[in-house]
PDB file of C-alpha atoms in Angstrom:
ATOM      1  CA  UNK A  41       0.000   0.000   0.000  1.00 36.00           C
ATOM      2  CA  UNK A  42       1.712   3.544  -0.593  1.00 41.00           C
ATOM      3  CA  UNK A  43       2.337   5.587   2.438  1.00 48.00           C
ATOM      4  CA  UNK A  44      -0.046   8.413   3.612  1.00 75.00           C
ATOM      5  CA  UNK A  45       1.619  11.945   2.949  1.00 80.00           C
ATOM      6  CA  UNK A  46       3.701  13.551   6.008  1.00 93.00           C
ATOM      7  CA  UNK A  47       1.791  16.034   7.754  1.00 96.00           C
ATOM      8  CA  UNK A  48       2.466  19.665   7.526  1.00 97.00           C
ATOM      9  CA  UNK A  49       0.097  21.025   9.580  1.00 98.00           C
ATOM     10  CA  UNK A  50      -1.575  20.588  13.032  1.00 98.00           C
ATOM     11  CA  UNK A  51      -5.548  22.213  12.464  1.00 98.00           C
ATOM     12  CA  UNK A  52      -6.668  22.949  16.485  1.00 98.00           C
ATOM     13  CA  UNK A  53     -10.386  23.604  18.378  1.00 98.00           C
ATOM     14  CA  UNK A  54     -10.297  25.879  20.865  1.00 97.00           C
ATOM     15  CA  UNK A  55     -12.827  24.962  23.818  1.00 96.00           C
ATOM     16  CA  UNK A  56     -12.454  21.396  25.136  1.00 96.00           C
ATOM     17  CA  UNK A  57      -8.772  21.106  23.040  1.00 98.00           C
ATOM     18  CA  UNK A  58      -6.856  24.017  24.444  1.00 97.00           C
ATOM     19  CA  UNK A  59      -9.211  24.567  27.478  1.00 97.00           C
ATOM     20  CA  UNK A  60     -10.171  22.282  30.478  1.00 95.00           C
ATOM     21  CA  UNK A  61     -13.407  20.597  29.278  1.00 94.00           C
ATOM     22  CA  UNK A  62     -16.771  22.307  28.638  1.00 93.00           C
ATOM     23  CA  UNK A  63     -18.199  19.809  31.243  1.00 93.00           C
ATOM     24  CA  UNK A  64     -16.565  21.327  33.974  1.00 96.00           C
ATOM     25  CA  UNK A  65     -16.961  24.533  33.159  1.00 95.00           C
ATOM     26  CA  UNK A  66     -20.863  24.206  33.118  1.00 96.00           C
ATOM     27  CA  UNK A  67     -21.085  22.730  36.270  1.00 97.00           C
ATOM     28  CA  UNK A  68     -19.165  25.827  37.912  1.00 97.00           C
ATOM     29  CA  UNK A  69     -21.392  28.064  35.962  1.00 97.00           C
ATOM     30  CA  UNK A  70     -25.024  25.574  36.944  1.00 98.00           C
ATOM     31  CA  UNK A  71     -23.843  25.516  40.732  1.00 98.00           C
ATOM     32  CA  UNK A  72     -22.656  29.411  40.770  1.00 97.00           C
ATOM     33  CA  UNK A  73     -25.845  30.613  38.856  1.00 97.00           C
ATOM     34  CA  UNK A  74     -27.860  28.263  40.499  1.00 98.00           C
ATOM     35  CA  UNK A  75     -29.150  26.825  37.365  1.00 98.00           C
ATOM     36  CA  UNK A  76     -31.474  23.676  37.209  1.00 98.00           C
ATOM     37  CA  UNK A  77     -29.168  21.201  35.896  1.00 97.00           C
ATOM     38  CA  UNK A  78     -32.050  19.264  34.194  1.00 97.00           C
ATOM     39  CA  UNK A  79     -33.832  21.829  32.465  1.00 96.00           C
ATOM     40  CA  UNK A  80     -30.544  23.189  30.982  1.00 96.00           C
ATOM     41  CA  UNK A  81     -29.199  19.671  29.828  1.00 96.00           C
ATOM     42  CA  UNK A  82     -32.716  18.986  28.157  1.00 95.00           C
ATOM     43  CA  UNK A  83     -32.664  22.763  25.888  1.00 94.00           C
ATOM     44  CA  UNK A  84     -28.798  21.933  25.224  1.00 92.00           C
ATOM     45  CA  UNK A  85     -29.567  18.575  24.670  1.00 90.00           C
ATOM     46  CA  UNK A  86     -32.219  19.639  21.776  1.00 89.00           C
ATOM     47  CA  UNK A  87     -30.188  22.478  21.055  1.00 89.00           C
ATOM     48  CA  UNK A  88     -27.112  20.283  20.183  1.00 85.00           C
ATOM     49  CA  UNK A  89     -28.781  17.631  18.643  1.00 83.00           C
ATOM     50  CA  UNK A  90     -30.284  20.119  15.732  1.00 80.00           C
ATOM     51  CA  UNK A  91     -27.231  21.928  15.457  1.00 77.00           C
ATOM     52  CA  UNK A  92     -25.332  18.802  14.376  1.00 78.00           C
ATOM     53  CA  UNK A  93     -27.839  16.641  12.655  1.00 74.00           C
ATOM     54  CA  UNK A  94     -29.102  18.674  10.024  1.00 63.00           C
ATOM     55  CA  UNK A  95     -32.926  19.458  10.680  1.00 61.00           C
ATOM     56  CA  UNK A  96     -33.452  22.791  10.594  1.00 61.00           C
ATOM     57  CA  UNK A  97     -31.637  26.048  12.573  1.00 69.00           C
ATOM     58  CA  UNK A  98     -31.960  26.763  15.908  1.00 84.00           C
ATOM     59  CA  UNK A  99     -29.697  29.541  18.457  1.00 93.00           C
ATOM     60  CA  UNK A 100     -26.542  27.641  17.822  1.00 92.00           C
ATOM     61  CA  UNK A 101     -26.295  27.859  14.170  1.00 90.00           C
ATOM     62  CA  UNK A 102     -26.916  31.652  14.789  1.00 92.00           C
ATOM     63  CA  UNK A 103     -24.764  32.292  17.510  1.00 94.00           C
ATOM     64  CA  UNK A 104     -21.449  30.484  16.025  1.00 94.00           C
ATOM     65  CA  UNK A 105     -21.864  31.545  12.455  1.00 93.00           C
ATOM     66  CA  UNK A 106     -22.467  34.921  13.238  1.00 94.00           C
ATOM     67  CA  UNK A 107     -25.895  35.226  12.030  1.00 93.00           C
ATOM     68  CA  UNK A 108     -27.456  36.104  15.685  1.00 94.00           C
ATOM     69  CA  UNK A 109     -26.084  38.621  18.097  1.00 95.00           C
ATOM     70  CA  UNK A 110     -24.897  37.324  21.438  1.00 96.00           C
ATOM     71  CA  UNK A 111     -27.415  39.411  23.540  1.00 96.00           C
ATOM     72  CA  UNK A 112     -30.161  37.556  21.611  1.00 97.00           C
ATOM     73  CA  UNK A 113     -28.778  33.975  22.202  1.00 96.00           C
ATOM     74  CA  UNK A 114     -28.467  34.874  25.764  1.00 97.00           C
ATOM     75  CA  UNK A 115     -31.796  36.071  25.626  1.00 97.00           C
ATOM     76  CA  UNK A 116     -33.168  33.364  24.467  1.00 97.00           C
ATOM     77  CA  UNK A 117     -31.236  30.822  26.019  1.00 97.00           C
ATOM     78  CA  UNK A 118     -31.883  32.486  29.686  1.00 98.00           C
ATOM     79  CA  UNK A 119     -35.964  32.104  28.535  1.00 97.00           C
ATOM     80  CA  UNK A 120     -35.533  28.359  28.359  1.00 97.00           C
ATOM     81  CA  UNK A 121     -34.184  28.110  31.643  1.00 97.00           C
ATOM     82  CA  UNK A 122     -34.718  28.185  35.615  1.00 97.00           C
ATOM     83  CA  UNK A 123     -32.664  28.595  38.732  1.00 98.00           C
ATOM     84  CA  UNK A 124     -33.249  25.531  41.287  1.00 97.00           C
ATOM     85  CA  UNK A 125     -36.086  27.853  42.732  1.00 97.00           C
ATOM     86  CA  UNK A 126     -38.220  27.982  40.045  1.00 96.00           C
ATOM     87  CA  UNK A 127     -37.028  31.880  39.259  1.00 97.00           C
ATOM     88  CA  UNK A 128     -35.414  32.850  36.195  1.00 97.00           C
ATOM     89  CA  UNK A 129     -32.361  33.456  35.068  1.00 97.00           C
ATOM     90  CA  UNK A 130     -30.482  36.742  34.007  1.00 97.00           C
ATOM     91  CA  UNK A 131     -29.491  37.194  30.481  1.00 98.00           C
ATOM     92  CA  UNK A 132     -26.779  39.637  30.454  1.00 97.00           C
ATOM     93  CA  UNK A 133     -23.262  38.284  30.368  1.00 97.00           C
ATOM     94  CA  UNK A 134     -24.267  34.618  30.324  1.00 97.00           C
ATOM     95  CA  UNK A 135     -22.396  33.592  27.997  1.00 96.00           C
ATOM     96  CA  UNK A 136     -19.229  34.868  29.863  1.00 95.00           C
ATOM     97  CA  UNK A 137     -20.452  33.528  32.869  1.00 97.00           C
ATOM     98  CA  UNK A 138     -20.849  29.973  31.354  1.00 96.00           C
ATOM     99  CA  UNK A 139     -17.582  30.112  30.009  1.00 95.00           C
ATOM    100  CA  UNK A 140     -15.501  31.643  32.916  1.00 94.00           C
ATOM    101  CA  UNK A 141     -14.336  28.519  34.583  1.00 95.00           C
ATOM    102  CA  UNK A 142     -12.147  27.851  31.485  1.00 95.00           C
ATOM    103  CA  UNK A 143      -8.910  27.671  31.734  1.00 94.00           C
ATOM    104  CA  UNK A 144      -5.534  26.820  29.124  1.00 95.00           C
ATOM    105  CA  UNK A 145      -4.404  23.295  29.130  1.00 97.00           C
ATOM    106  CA  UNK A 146      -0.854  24.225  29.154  1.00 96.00           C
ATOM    107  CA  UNK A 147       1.050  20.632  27.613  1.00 98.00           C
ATOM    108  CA  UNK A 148      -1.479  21.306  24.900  1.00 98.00           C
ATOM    109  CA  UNK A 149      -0.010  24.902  24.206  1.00 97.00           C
ATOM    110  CA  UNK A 150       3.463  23.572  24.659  1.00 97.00           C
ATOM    111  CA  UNK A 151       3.303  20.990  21.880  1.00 98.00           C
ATOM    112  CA  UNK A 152       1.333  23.097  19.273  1.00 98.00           C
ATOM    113  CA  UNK A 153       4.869  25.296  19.601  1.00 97.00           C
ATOM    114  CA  UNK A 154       6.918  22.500  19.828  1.00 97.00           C
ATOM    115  CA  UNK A 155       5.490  21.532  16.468  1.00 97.00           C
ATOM    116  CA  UNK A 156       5.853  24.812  14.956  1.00 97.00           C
ATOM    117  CA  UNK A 157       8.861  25.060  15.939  1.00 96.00           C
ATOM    118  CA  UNK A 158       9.917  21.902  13.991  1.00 96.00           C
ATOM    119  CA  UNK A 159       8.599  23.596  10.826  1.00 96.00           C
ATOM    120  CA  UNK A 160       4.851  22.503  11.011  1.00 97.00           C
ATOM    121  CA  UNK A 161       1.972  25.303   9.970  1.00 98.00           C
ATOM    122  CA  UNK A 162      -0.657  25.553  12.738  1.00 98.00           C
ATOM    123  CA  UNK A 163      -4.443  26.856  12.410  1.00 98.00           C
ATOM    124  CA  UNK A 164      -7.014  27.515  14.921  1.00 98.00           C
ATOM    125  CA  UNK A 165     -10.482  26.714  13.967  1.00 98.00           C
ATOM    126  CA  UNK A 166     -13.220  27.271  16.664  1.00 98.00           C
ATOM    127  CA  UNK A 167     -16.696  27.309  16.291  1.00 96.00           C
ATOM    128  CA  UNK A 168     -17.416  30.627  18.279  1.00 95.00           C
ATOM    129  CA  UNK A 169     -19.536  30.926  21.085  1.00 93.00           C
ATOM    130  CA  UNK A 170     -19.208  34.597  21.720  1.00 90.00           C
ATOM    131  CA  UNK A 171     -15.604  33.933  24.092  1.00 88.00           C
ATOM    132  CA  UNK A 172     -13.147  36.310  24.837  1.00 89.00           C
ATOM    133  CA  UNK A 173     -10.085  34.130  23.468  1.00 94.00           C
ATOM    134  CA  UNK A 174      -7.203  34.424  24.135  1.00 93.00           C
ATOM    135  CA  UNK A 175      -6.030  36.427  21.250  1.00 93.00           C
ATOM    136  CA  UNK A 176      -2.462  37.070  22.894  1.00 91.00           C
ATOM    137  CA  UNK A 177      -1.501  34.026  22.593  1.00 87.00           C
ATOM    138  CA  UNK A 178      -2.203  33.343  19.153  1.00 91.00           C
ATOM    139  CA  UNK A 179       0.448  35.344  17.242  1.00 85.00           C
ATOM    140  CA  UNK A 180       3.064  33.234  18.435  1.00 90.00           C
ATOM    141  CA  UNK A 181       1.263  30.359  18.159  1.00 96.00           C
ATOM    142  CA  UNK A 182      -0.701  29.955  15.207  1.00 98.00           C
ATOM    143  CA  UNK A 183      -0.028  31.075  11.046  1.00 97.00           C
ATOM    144  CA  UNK A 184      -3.842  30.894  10.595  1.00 97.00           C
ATOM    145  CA  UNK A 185      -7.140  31.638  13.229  1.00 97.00           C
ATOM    146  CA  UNK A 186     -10.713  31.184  11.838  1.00 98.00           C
ATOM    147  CA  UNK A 187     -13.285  31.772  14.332  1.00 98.00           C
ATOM    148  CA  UNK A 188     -16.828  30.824  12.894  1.00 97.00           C
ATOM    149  CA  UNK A 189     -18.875  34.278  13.881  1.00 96.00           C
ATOM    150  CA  UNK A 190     -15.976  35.846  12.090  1.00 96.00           C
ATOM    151  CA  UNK A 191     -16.205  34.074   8.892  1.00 97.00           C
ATOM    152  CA  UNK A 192     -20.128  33.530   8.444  1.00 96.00           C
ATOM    153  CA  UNK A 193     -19.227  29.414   8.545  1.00 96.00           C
ATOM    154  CA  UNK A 194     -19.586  26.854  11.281  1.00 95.00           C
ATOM    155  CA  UNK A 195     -17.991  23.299  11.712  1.00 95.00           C
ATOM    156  CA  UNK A 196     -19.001  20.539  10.609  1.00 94.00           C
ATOM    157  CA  UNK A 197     -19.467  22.533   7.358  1.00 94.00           C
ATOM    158  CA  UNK A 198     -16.820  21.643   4.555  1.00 96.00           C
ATOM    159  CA  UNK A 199     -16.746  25.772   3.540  1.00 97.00           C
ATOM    160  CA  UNK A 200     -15.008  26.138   7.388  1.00 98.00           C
ATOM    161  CA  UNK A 201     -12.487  23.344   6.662  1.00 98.00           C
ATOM    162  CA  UNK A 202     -11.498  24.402   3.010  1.00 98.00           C
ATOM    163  CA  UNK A 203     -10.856  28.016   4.268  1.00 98.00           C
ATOM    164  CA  UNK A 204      -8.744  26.857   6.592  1.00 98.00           C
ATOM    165  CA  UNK A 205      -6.674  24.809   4.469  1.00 98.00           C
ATOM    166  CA  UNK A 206      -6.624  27.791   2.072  1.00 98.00           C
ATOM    167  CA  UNK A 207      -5.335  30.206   4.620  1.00 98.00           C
ATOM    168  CA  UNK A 208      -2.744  27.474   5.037  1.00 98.00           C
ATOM    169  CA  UNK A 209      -1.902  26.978   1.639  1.00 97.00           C
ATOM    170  CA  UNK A 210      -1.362  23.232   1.894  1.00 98.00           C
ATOM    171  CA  UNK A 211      -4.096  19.968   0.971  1.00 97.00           C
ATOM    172  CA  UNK A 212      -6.253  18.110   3.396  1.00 98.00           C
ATOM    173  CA  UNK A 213      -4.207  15.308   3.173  1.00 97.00           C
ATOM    174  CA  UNK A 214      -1.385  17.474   4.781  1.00 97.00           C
ATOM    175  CA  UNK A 215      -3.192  18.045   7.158  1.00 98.00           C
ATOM    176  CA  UNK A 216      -4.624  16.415  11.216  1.00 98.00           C
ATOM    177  CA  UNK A 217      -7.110  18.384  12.872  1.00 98.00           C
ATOM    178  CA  UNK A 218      -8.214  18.141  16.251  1.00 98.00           C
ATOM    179  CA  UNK A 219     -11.327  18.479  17.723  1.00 98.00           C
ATOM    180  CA  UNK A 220     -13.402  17.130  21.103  1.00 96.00           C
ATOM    181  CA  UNK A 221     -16.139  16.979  19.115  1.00 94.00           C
ATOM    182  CA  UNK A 222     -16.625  13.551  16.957  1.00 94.00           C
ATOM    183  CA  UNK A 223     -18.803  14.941  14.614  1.00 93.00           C
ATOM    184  CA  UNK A 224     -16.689  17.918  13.536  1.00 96.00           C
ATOM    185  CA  UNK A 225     -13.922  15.032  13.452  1.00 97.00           C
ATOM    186  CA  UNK A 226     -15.676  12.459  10.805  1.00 97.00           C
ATOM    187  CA  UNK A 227     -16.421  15.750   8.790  1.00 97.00           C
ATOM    188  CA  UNK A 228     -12.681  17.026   8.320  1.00 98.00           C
ATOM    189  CA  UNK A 229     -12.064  13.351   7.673  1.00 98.00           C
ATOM    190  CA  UNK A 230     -14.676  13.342   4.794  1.00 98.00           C
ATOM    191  CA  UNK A 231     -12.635  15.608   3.297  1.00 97.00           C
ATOM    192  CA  UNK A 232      -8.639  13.990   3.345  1.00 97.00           C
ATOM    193  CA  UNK A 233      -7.976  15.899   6.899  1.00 98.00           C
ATOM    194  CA  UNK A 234      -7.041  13.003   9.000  1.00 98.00           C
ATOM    195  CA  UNK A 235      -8.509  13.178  12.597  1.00 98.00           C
ATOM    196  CA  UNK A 236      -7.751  13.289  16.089  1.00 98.00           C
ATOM    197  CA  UNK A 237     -10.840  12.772  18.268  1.00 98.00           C
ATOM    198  CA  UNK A 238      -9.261  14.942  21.510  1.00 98.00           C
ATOM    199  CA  UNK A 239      -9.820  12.976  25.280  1.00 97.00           C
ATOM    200  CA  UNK A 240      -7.142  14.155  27.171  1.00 97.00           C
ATOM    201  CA  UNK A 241      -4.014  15.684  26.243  1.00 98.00           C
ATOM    202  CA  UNK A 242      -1.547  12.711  27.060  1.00 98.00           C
ATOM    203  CA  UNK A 243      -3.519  11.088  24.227  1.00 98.00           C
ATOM    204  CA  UNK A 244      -3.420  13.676  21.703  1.00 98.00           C
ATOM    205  CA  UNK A 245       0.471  14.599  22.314  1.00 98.00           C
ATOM    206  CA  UNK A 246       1.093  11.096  21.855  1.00 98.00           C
ATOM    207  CA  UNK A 247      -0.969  10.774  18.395  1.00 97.00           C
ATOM    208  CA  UNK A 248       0.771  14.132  17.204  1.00 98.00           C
ATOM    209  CA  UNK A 249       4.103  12.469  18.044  1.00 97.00           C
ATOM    210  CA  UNK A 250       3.122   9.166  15.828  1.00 96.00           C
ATOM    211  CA  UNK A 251       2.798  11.570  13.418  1.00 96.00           C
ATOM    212  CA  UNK A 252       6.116  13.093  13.796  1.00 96.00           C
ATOM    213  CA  UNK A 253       5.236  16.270  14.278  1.00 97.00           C
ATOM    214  CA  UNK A 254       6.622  16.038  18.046  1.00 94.00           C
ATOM    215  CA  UNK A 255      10.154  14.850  18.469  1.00 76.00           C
TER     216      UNK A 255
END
């Protein structure tokens, strides 16, 4: 069988790669807020599931391609939900508030340089939930950042993943993307972007490294 082209370039999420997980972070946000766990796990549950499987829009598709303002996802996001007392819950600056437990997952920093520095290209491509990234960090760090609100596009679409690979200058098959998402995973793959489904970072290090991108 001929061998599968060396990589080139390492294609990164943002949230749940280069953050602690999204799991923890909601449950800081449910228990600080005061949030009823159930009722926000059944609208995200819905939420997520429509976002990803095709039928129809809902808030998600607005709020990470850019479409709907983060006040109104907020808005309508806090109308869906309840505090553990029945009451509801304020709208303004939930998003940060959902997010704010995040923090970088430094080994994964360190080997997106350490492959850069060994002459691989590196891209950030987050679907955008209205976060404060970052940005600091990302001149050093990465030759390409596409942030969905910014570009009108959303993962899993293959518009997101083509742009990317554009701004990179190089073909999917150059290319590994990782994501902590499976579904955004099996759709770079559709294209010739071979995929690392993100668990932990000892995992993902280690698959980067079988790829020679990490000494």
């Amino acid at each position: 069988m001929p061998s599968q082209r060396p990589v080139k370039a390492v294609i990164t999420d943002w949230g749940g790669v280069l953050t602690s997980p999204l799991a923890d972070a909601i449950a800081v946000w449910l228990t600080a807020d005061r949030i009823d766990a159930e009722q926000y796990r059944n609208v995200m549950r819905a939420w997520v599931k429509q976002a990803y499987d095709g039928a129809g829009t809902n808030p998600i598709h607005g709020l990470e391609d850019g479409s709907l303002s983060v006040a109104e996802f907020e808005r309508l996001l806090a109308a869906e939900l309840l505090t553990v007392d029945g009451g509801p819950v304020e709208a303004a600056g939930l998003i940060a508030r959902m997010f704010g437990a995040f923090s970088p997952v430094e080994p994964m920093y360190a080997a997106l340089r350490a492959a850069r520095a060994a002459g691989a290209r590196t891209a950030l491509l987050s679907n955008s939930w209205g976060n404060d990234y970052p940005r600091d960090l990302f001149a050093d760090l990465f030759d390409a950042v596409v942030i969905s609100a910014e570009v009108g596009m959303r993962k899993p679409d293959e518009r997101i993943f083509r742009h990317a690979l554009d701004l990179l200058g190089l073909d999917a098959a150059e290319c590994v993307f990782i994501d902590d998402i499976e579904h955004n995973i099996r759709a770079a793959e559709a294209l010739g972007i071979r995929g690392i489904h993100h668990t932990d970072p000892d995992t993902t290090i280690a698959e980067l490294r079988d790829l020679d991108l990490l000494a």
